[in-house]
mmCIF file of C-alpha atoms and ligand atoms in Angstrom:
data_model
loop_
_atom_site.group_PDB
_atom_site.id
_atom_site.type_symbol
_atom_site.label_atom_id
_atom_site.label_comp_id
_atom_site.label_asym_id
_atom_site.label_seq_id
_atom_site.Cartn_x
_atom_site.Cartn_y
_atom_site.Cartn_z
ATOM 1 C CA UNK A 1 -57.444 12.293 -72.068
ATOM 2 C CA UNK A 2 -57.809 10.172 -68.541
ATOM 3 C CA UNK A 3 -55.230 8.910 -67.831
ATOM 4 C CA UNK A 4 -54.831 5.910 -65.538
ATOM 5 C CA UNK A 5 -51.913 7.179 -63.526
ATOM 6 C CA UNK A 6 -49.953 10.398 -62.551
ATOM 7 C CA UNK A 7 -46.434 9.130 -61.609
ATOM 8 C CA UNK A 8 -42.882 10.704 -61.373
ATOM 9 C CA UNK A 9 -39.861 9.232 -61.635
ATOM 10 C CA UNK A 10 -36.195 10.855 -61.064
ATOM 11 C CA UNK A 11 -33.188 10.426 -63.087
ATOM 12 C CA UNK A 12 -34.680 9.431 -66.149
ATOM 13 C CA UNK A 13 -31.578 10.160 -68.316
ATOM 14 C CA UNK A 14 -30.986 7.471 -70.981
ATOM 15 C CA UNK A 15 -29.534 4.241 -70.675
ATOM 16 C CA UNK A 16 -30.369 4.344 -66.933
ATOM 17 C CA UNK A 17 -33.264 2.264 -64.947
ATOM 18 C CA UNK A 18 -35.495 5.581 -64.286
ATOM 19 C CA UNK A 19 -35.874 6.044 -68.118
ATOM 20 C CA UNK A 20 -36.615 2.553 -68.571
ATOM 21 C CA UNK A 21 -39.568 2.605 -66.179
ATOM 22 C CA UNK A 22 -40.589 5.489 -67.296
ATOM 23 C CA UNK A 23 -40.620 4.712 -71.015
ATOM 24 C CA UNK A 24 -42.761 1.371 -69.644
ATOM 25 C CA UNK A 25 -45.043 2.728 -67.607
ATOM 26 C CA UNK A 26 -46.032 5.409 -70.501
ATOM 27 C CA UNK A 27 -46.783 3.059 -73.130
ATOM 28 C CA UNK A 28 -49.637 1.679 -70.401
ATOM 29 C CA UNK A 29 -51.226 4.920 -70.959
ATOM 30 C CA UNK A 30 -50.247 6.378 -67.446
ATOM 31 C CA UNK A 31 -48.943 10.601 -66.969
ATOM 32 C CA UNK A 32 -45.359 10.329 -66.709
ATOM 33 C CA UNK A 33 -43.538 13.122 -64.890
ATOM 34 C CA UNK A 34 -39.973 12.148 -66.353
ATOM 35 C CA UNK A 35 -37.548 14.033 -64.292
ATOM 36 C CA UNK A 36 -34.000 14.513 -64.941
ATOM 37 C CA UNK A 37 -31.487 17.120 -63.389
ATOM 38 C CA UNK A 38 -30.245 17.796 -67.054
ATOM 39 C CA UNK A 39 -33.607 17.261 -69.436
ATOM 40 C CA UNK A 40 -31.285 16.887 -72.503
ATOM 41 C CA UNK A 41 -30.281 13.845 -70.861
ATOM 42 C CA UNK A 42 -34.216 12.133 -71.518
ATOM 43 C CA UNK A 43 -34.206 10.013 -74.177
ATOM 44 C CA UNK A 44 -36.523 11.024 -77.239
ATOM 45 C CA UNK A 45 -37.807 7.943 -77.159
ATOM 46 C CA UNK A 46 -39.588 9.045 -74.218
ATOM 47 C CA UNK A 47 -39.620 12.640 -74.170
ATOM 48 C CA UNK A 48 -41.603 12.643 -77.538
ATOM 49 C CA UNK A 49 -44.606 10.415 -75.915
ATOM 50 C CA UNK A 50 -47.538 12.812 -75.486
ATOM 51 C CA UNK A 51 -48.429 11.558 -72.130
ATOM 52 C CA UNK A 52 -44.949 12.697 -71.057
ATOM 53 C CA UNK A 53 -44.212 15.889 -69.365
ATOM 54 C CA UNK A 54 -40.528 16.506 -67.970
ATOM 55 C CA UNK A 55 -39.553 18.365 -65.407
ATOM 56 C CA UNK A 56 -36.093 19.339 -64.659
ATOM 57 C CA UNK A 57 -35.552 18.351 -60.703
ATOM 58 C CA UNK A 58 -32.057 18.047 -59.303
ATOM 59 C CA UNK A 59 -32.191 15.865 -56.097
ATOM 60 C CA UNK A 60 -29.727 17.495 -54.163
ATOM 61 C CA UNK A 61 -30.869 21.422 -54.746
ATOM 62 C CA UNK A 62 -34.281 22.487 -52.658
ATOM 63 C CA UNK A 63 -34.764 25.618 -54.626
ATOM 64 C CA UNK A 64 -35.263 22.720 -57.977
ATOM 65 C CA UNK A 65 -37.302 20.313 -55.517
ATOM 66 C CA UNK A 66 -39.636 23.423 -54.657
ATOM 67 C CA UNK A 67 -39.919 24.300 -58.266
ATOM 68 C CA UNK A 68 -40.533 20.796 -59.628
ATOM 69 C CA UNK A 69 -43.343 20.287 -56.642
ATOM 70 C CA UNK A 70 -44.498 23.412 -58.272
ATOM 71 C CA UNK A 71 -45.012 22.527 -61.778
ATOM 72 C CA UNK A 72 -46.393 19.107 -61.349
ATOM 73 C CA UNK A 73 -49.107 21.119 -59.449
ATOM 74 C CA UNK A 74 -49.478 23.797 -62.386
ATOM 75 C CA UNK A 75 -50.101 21.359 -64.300
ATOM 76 C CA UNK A 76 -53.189 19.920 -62.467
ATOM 77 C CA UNK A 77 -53.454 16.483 -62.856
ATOM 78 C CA UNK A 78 -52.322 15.667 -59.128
ATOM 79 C CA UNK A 79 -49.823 12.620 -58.465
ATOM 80 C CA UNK A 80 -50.131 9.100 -57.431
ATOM 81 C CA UNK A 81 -46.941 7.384 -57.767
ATOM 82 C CA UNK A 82 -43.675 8.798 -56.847
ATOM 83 C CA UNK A 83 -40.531 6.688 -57.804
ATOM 84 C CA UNK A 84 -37.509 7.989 -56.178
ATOM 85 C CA UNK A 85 -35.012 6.394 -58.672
ATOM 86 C CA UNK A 86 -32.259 8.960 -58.730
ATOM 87 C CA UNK A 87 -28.905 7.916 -57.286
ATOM 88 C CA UNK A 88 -24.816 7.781 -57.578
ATOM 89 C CA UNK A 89 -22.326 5.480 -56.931
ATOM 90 C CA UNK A 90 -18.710 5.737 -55.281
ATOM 91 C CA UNK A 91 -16.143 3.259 -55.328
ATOM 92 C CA UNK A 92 -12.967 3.526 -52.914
ATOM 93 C CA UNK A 93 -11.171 1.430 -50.392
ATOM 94 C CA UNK A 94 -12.972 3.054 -47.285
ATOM 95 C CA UNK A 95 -9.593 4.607 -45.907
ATOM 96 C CA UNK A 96 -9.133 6.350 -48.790
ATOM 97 C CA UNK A 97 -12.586 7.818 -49.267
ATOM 98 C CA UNK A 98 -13.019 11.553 -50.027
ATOM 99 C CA UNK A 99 -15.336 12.589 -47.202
ATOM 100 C CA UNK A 100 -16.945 15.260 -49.552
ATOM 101 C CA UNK A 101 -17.263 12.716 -52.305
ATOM 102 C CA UNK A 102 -19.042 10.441 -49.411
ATOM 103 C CA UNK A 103 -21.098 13.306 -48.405
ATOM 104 C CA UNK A 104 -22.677 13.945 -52.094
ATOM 105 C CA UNK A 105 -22.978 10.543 -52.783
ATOM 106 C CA UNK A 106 -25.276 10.364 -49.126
ATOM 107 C CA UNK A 107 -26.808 13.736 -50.763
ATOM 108 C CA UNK A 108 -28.235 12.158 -53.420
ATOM 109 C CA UNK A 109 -28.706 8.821 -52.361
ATOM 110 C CA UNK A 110 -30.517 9.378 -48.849
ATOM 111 C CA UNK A 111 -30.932 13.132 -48.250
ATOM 112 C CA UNK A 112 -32.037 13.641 -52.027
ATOM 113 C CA UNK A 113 -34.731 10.910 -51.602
ATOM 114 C CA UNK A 114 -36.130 12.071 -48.049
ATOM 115 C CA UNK A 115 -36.105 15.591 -49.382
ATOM 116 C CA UNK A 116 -37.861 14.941 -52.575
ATOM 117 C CA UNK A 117 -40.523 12.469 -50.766
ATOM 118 C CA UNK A 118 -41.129 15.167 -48.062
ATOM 119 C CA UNK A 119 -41.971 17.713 -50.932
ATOM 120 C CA UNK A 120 -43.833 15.643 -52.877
ATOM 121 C CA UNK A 121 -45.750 14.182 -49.689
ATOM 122 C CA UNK A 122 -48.574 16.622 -49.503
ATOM 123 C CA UNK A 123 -49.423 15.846 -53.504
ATOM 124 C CA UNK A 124 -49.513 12.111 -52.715
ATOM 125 C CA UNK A 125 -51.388 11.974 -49.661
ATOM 126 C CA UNK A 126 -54.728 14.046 -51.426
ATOM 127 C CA UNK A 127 -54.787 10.837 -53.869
ATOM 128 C CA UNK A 128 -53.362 8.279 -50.948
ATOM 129 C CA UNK A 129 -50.665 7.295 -53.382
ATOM 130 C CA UNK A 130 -47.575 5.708 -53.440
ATOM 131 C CA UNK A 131 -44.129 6.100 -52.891
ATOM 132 C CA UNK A 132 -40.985 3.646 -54.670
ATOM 133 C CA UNK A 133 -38.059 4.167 -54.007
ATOM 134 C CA UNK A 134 -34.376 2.086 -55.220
ATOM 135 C CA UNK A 135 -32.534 0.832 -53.460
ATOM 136 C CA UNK A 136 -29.574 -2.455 -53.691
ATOM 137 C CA UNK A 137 -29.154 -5.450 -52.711
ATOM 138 C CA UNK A 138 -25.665 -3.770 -52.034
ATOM 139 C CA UNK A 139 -26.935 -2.384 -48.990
ATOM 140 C CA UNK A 140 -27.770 -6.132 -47.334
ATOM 141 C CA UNK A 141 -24.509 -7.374 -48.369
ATOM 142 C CA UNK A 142 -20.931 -6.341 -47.575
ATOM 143 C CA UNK A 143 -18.872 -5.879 -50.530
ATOM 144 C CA UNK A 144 -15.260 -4.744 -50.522
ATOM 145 C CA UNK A 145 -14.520 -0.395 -52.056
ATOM 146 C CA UNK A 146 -18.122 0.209 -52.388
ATOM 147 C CA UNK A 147 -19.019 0.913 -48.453
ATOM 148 C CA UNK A 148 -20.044 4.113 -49.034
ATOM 149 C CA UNK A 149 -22.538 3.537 -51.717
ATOM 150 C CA UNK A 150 -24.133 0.192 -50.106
ATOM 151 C CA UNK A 151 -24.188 2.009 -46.710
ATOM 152 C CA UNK A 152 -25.997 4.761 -48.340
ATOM 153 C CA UNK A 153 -28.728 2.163 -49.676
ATOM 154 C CA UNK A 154 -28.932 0.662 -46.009
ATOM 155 C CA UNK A 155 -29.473 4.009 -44.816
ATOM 156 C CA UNK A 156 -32.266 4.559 -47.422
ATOM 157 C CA UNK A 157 -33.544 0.751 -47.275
ATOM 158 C CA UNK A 158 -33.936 1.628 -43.224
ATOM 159 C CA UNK A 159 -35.746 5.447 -43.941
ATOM 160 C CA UNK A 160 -38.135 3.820 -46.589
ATOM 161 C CA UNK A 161 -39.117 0.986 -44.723
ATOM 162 C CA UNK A 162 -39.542 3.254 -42.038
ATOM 163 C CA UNK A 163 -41.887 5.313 -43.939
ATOM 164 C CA UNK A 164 -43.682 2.540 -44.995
ATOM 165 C CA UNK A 165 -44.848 2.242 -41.425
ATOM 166 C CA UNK A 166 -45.450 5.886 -41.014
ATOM 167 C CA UNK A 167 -47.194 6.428 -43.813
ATOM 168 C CA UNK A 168 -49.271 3.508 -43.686
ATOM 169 C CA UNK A 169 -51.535 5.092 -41.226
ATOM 170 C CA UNK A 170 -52.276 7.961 -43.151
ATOM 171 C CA UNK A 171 -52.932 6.324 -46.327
ATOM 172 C CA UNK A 172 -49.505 6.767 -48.199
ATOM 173 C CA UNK A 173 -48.603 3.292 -49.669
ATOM 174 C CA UNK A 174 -44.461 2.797 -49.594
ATOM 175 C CA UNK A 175 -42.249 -0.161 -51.598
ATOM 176 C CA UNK A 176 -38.840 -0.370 -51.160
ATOM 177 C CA UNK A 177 -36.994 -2.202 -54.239
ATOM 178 C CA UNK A 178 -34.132 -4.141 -53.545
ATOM 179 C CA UNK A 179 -32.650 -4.125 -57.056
ATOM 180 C CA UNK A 180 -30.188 -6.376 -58.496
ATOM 181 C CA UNK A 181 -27.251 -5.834 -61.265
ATOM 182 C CA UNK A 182 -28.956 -3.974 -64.383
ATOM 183 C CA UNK A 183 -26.687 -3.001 -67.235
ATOM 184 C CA UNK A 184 -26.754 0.958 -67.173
ATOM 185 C CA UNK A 185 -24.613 4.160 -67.146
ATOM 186 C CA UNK A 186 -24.061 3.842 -63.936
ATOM 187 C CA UNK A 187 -20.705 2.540 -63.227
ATOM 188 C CA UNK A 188 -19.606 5.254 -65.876
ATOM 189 C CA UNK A 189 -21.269 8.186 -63.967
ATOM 190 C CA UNK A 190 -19.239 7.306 -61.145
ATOM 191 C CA UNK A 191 -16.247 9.340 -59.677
ATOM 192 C CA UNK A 192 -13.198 7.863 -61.602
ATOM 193 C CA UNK A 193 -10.813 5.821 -58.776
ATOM 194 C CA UNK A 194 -7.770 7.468 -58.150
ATOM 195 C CA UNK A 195 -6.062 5.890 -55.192
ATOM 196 C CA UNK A 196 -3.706 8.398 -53.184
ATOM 197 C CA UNK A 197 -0.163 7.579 -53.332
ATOM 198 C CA UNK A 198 -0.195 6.127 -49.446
ATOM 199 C CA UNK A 199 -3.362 3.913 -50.127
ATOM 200 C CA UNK A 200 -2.505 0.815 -48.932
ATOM 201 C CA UNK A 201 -4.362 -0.851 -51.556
ATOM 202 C CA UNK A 202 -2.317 0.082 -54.536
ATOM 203 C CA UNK A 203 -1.422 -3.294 -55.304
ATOM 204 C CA UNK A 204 -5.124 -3.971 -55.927
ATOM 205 C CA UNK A 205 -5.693 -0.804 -58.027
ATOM 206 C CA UNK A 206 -6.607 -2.298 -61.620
ATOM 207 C CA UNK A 207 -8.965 -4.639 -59.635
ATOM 208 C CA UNK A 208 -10.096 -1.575 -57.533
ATOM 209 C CA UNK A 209 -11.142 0.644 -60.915
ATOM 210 C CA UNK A 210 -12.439 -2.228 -63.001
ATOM 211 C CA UNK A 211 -14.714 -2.739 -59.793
ATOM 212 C CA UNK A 212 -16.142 0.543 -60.409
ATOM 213 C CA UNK A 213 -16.750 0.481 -64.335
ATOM 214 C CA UNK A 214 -18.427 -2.652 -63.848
ATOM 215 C CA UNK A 215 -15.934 -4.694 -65.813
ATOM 216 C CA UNK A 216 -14.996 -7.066 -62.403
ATOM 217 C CA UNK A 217 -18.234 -7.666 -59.864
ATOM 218 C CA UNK A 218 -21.380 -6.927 -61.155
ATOM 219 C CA UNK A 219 -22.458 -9.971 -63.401
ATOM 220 C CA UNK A 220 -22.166 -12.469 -61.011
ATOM 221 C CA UNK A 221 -21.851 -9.689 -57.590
ATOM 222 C CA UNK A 222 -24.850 -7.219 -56.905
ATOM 223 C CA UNK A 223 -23.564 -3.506 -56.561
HETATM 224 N N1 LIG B 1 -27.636 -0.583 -62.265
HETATM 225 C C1 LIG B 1 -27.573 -1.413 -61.228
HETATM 226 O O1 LIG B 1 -26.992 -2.511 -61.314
HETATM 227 C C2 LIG B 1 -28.210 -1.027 -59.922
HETATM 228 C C3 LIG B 1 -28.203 -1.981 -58.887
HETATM 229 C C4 LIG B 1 -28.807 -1.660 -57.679
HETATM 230 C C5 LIG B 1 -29.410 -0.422 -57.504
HETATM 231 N N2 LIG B 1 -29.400 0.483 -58.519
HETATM 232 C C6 LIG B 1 -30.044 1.776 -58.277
HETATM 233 O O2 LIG B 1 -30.936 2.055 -59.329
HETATM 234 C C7 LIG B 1 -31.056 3.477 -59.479
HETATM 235 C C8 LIG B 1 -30.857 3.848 -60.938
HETATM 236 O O3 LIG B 1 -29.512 3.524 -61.298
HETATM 237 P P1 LIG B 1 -29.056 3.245 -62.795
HETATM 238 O O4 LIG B 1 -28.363 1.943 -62.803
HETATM 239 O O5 LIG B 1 -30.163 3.481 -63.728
HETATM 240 O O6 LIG B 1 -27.920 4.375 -62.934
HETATM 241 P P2 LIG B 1 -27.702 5.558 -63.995
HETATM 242 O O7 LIG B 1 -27.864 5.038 -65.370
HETATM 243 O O8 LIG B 1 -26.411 6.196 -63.606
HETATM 244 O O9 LIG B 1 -28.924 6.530 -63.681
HETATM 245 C C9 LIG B 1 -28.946 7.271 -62.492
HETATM 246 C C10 LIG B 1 -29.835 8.453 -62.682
HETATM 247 O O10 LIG B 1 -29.806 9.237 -61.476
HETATM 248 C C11 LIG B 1 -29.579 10.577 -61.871
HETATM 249 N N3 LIG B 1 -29.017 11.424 -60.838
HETATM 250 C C12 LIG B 1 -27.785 11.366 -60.255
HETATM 251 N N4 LIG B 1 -27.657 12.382 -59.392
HETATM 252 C C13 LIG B 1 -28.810 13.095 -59.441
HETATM 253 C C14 LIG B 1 -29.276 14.266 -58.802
HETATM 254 N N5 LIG B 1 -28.522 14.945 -57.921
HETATM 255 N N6 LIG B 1 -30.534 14.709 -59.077
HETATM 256 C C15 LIG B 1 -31.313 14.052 -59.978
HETATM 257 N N7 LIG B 1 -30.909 12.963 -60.640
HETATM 258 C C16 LIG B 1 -29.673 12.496 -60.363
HETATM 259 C C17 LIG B 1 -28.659 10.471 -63.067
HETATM 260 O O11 LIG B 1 -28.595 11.717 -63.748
HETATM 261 P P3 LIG B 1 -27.325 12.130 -64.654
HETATM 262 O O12 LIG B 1 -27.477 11.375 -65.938
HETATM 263 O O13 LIG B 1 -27.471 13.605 -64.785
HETATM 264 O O14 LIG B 1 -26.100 11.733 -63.884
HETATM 265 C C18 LIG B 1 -29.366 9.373 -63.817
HETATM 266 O O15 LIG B 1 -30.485 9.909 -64.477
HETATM 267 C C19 LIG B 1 -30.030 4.102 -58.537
HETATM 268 O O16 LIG B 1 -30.651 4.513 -57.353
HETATM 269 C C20 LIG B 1 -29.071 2.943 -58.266
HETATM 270 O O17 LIG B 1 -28.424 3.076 -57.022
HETATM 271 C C21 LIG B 1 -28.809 0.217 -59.720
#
């Protein structure tokens, strides 16, 4: 079969934005690489379409980058698109953020997505592809107890549209999404809010935790 399209997308677990796109983008008759750090986490609804392949790819762990780079090759078709969809959120009033909570949520959110572009680069440039990447509207507006994740998707907004500039050159085409609310899992992925006992924002904890299941905010306030 020729396919129109050999893209990947991380964090394709259900209910999430990655799946969506991918389930979308395989009923056009494109080669989906649907990637997921746990593959039990795809939904059947896409894993059963034949033009689907999955590959288990943690962004955070090099040794599953350097594998997954390795089976999309195995398999032969090259790659065009890459969407870098993966990503984590983290509410907390910024004096009480957990700096190793901070530092995974960066992990994924801006380390995971250089580290899986750089990987993925050499694939992309022998077809001049693409490169997508997520990020929020979060990280061009401040909004109170998420600093951590919006500064994360500055941080990323400012590395892709850097790359877009880089890559330009050498024939690698980059988009940056700057994505709105979407009703997902992700507020209920999240780390659940516990405030220590000398937060001085304990009179706004109920306000604080429905922030970060997406019960207060996100309709009308982009996270
Ligand atoms: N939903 C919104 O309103 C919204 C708004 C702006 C931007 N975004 C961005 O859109 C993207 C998708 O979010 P979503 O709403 O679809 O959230 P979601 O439903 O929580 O999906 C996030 C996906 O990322 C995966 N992921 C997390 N850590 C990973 C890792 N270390 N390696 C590989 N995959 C990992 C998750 O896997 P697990 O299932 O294993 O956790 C899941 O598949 C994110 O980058 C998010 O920041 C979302």
């Amino acid at each position: 079969m020729l396919f129109n399209k050999r893209i990947l997308i991380t964090g394709c677990s259900a209910n999430g934005i990655g799946a969506a796109i991918a389930l979308a983008l395989a009923r056009k008759g494109h080669h989906i690489f649907a990637t997921a750090r746990k593959l039990s986490k795809i939904p059947v609804s896409l894993s059963s379409i034949s033009n689907v392949t999955l590959v288990q790819l943690d962004v955070t762990s090099p040794k599953s980058i350097t594998e997954a780079v390795r089976v999309v090759e195995d398999y032969g078709v090259g790659l065009d698109i890459l969407i870098n969809n993966a990503g984590i959120g983290y509410t907390m009033p910024l004096l009480d953020v957990d700096i190793e909570t901070a530092q995974r949520t960066y992990d994924t959110n801006v380390w995971g997505v250089l580290r899986v572009t750089q990987a993925f680069a050499p694939l992309l440039l022998r077809n001049k592809g693409k490169i997508v990447t997520l990020s929020s509207v979060g990280g061009v507006t401040n909004t109170p107890w998420i600093g951590i994740y919006t500064s994360s998707k500055s941080a990323i907004t400012m590395i892709s549209e850097t790359l877009r500039l880089e890559l330009a050159p050498i024939g690698i085409n980059v988009l940056t999404v700057m994505v709105g609310t979407v009703t997902t899992s992700f507020h209920y992925n999240e780390p659940e809010v516990l405030l220590p006992n000398s937060s001085h924002f304990l009179g706004a904890r109920d306000t604080i935790a429905q922030r970060a299941t997406g019960q207060v905010g996100p309709k009308g306030c982009p996270v």
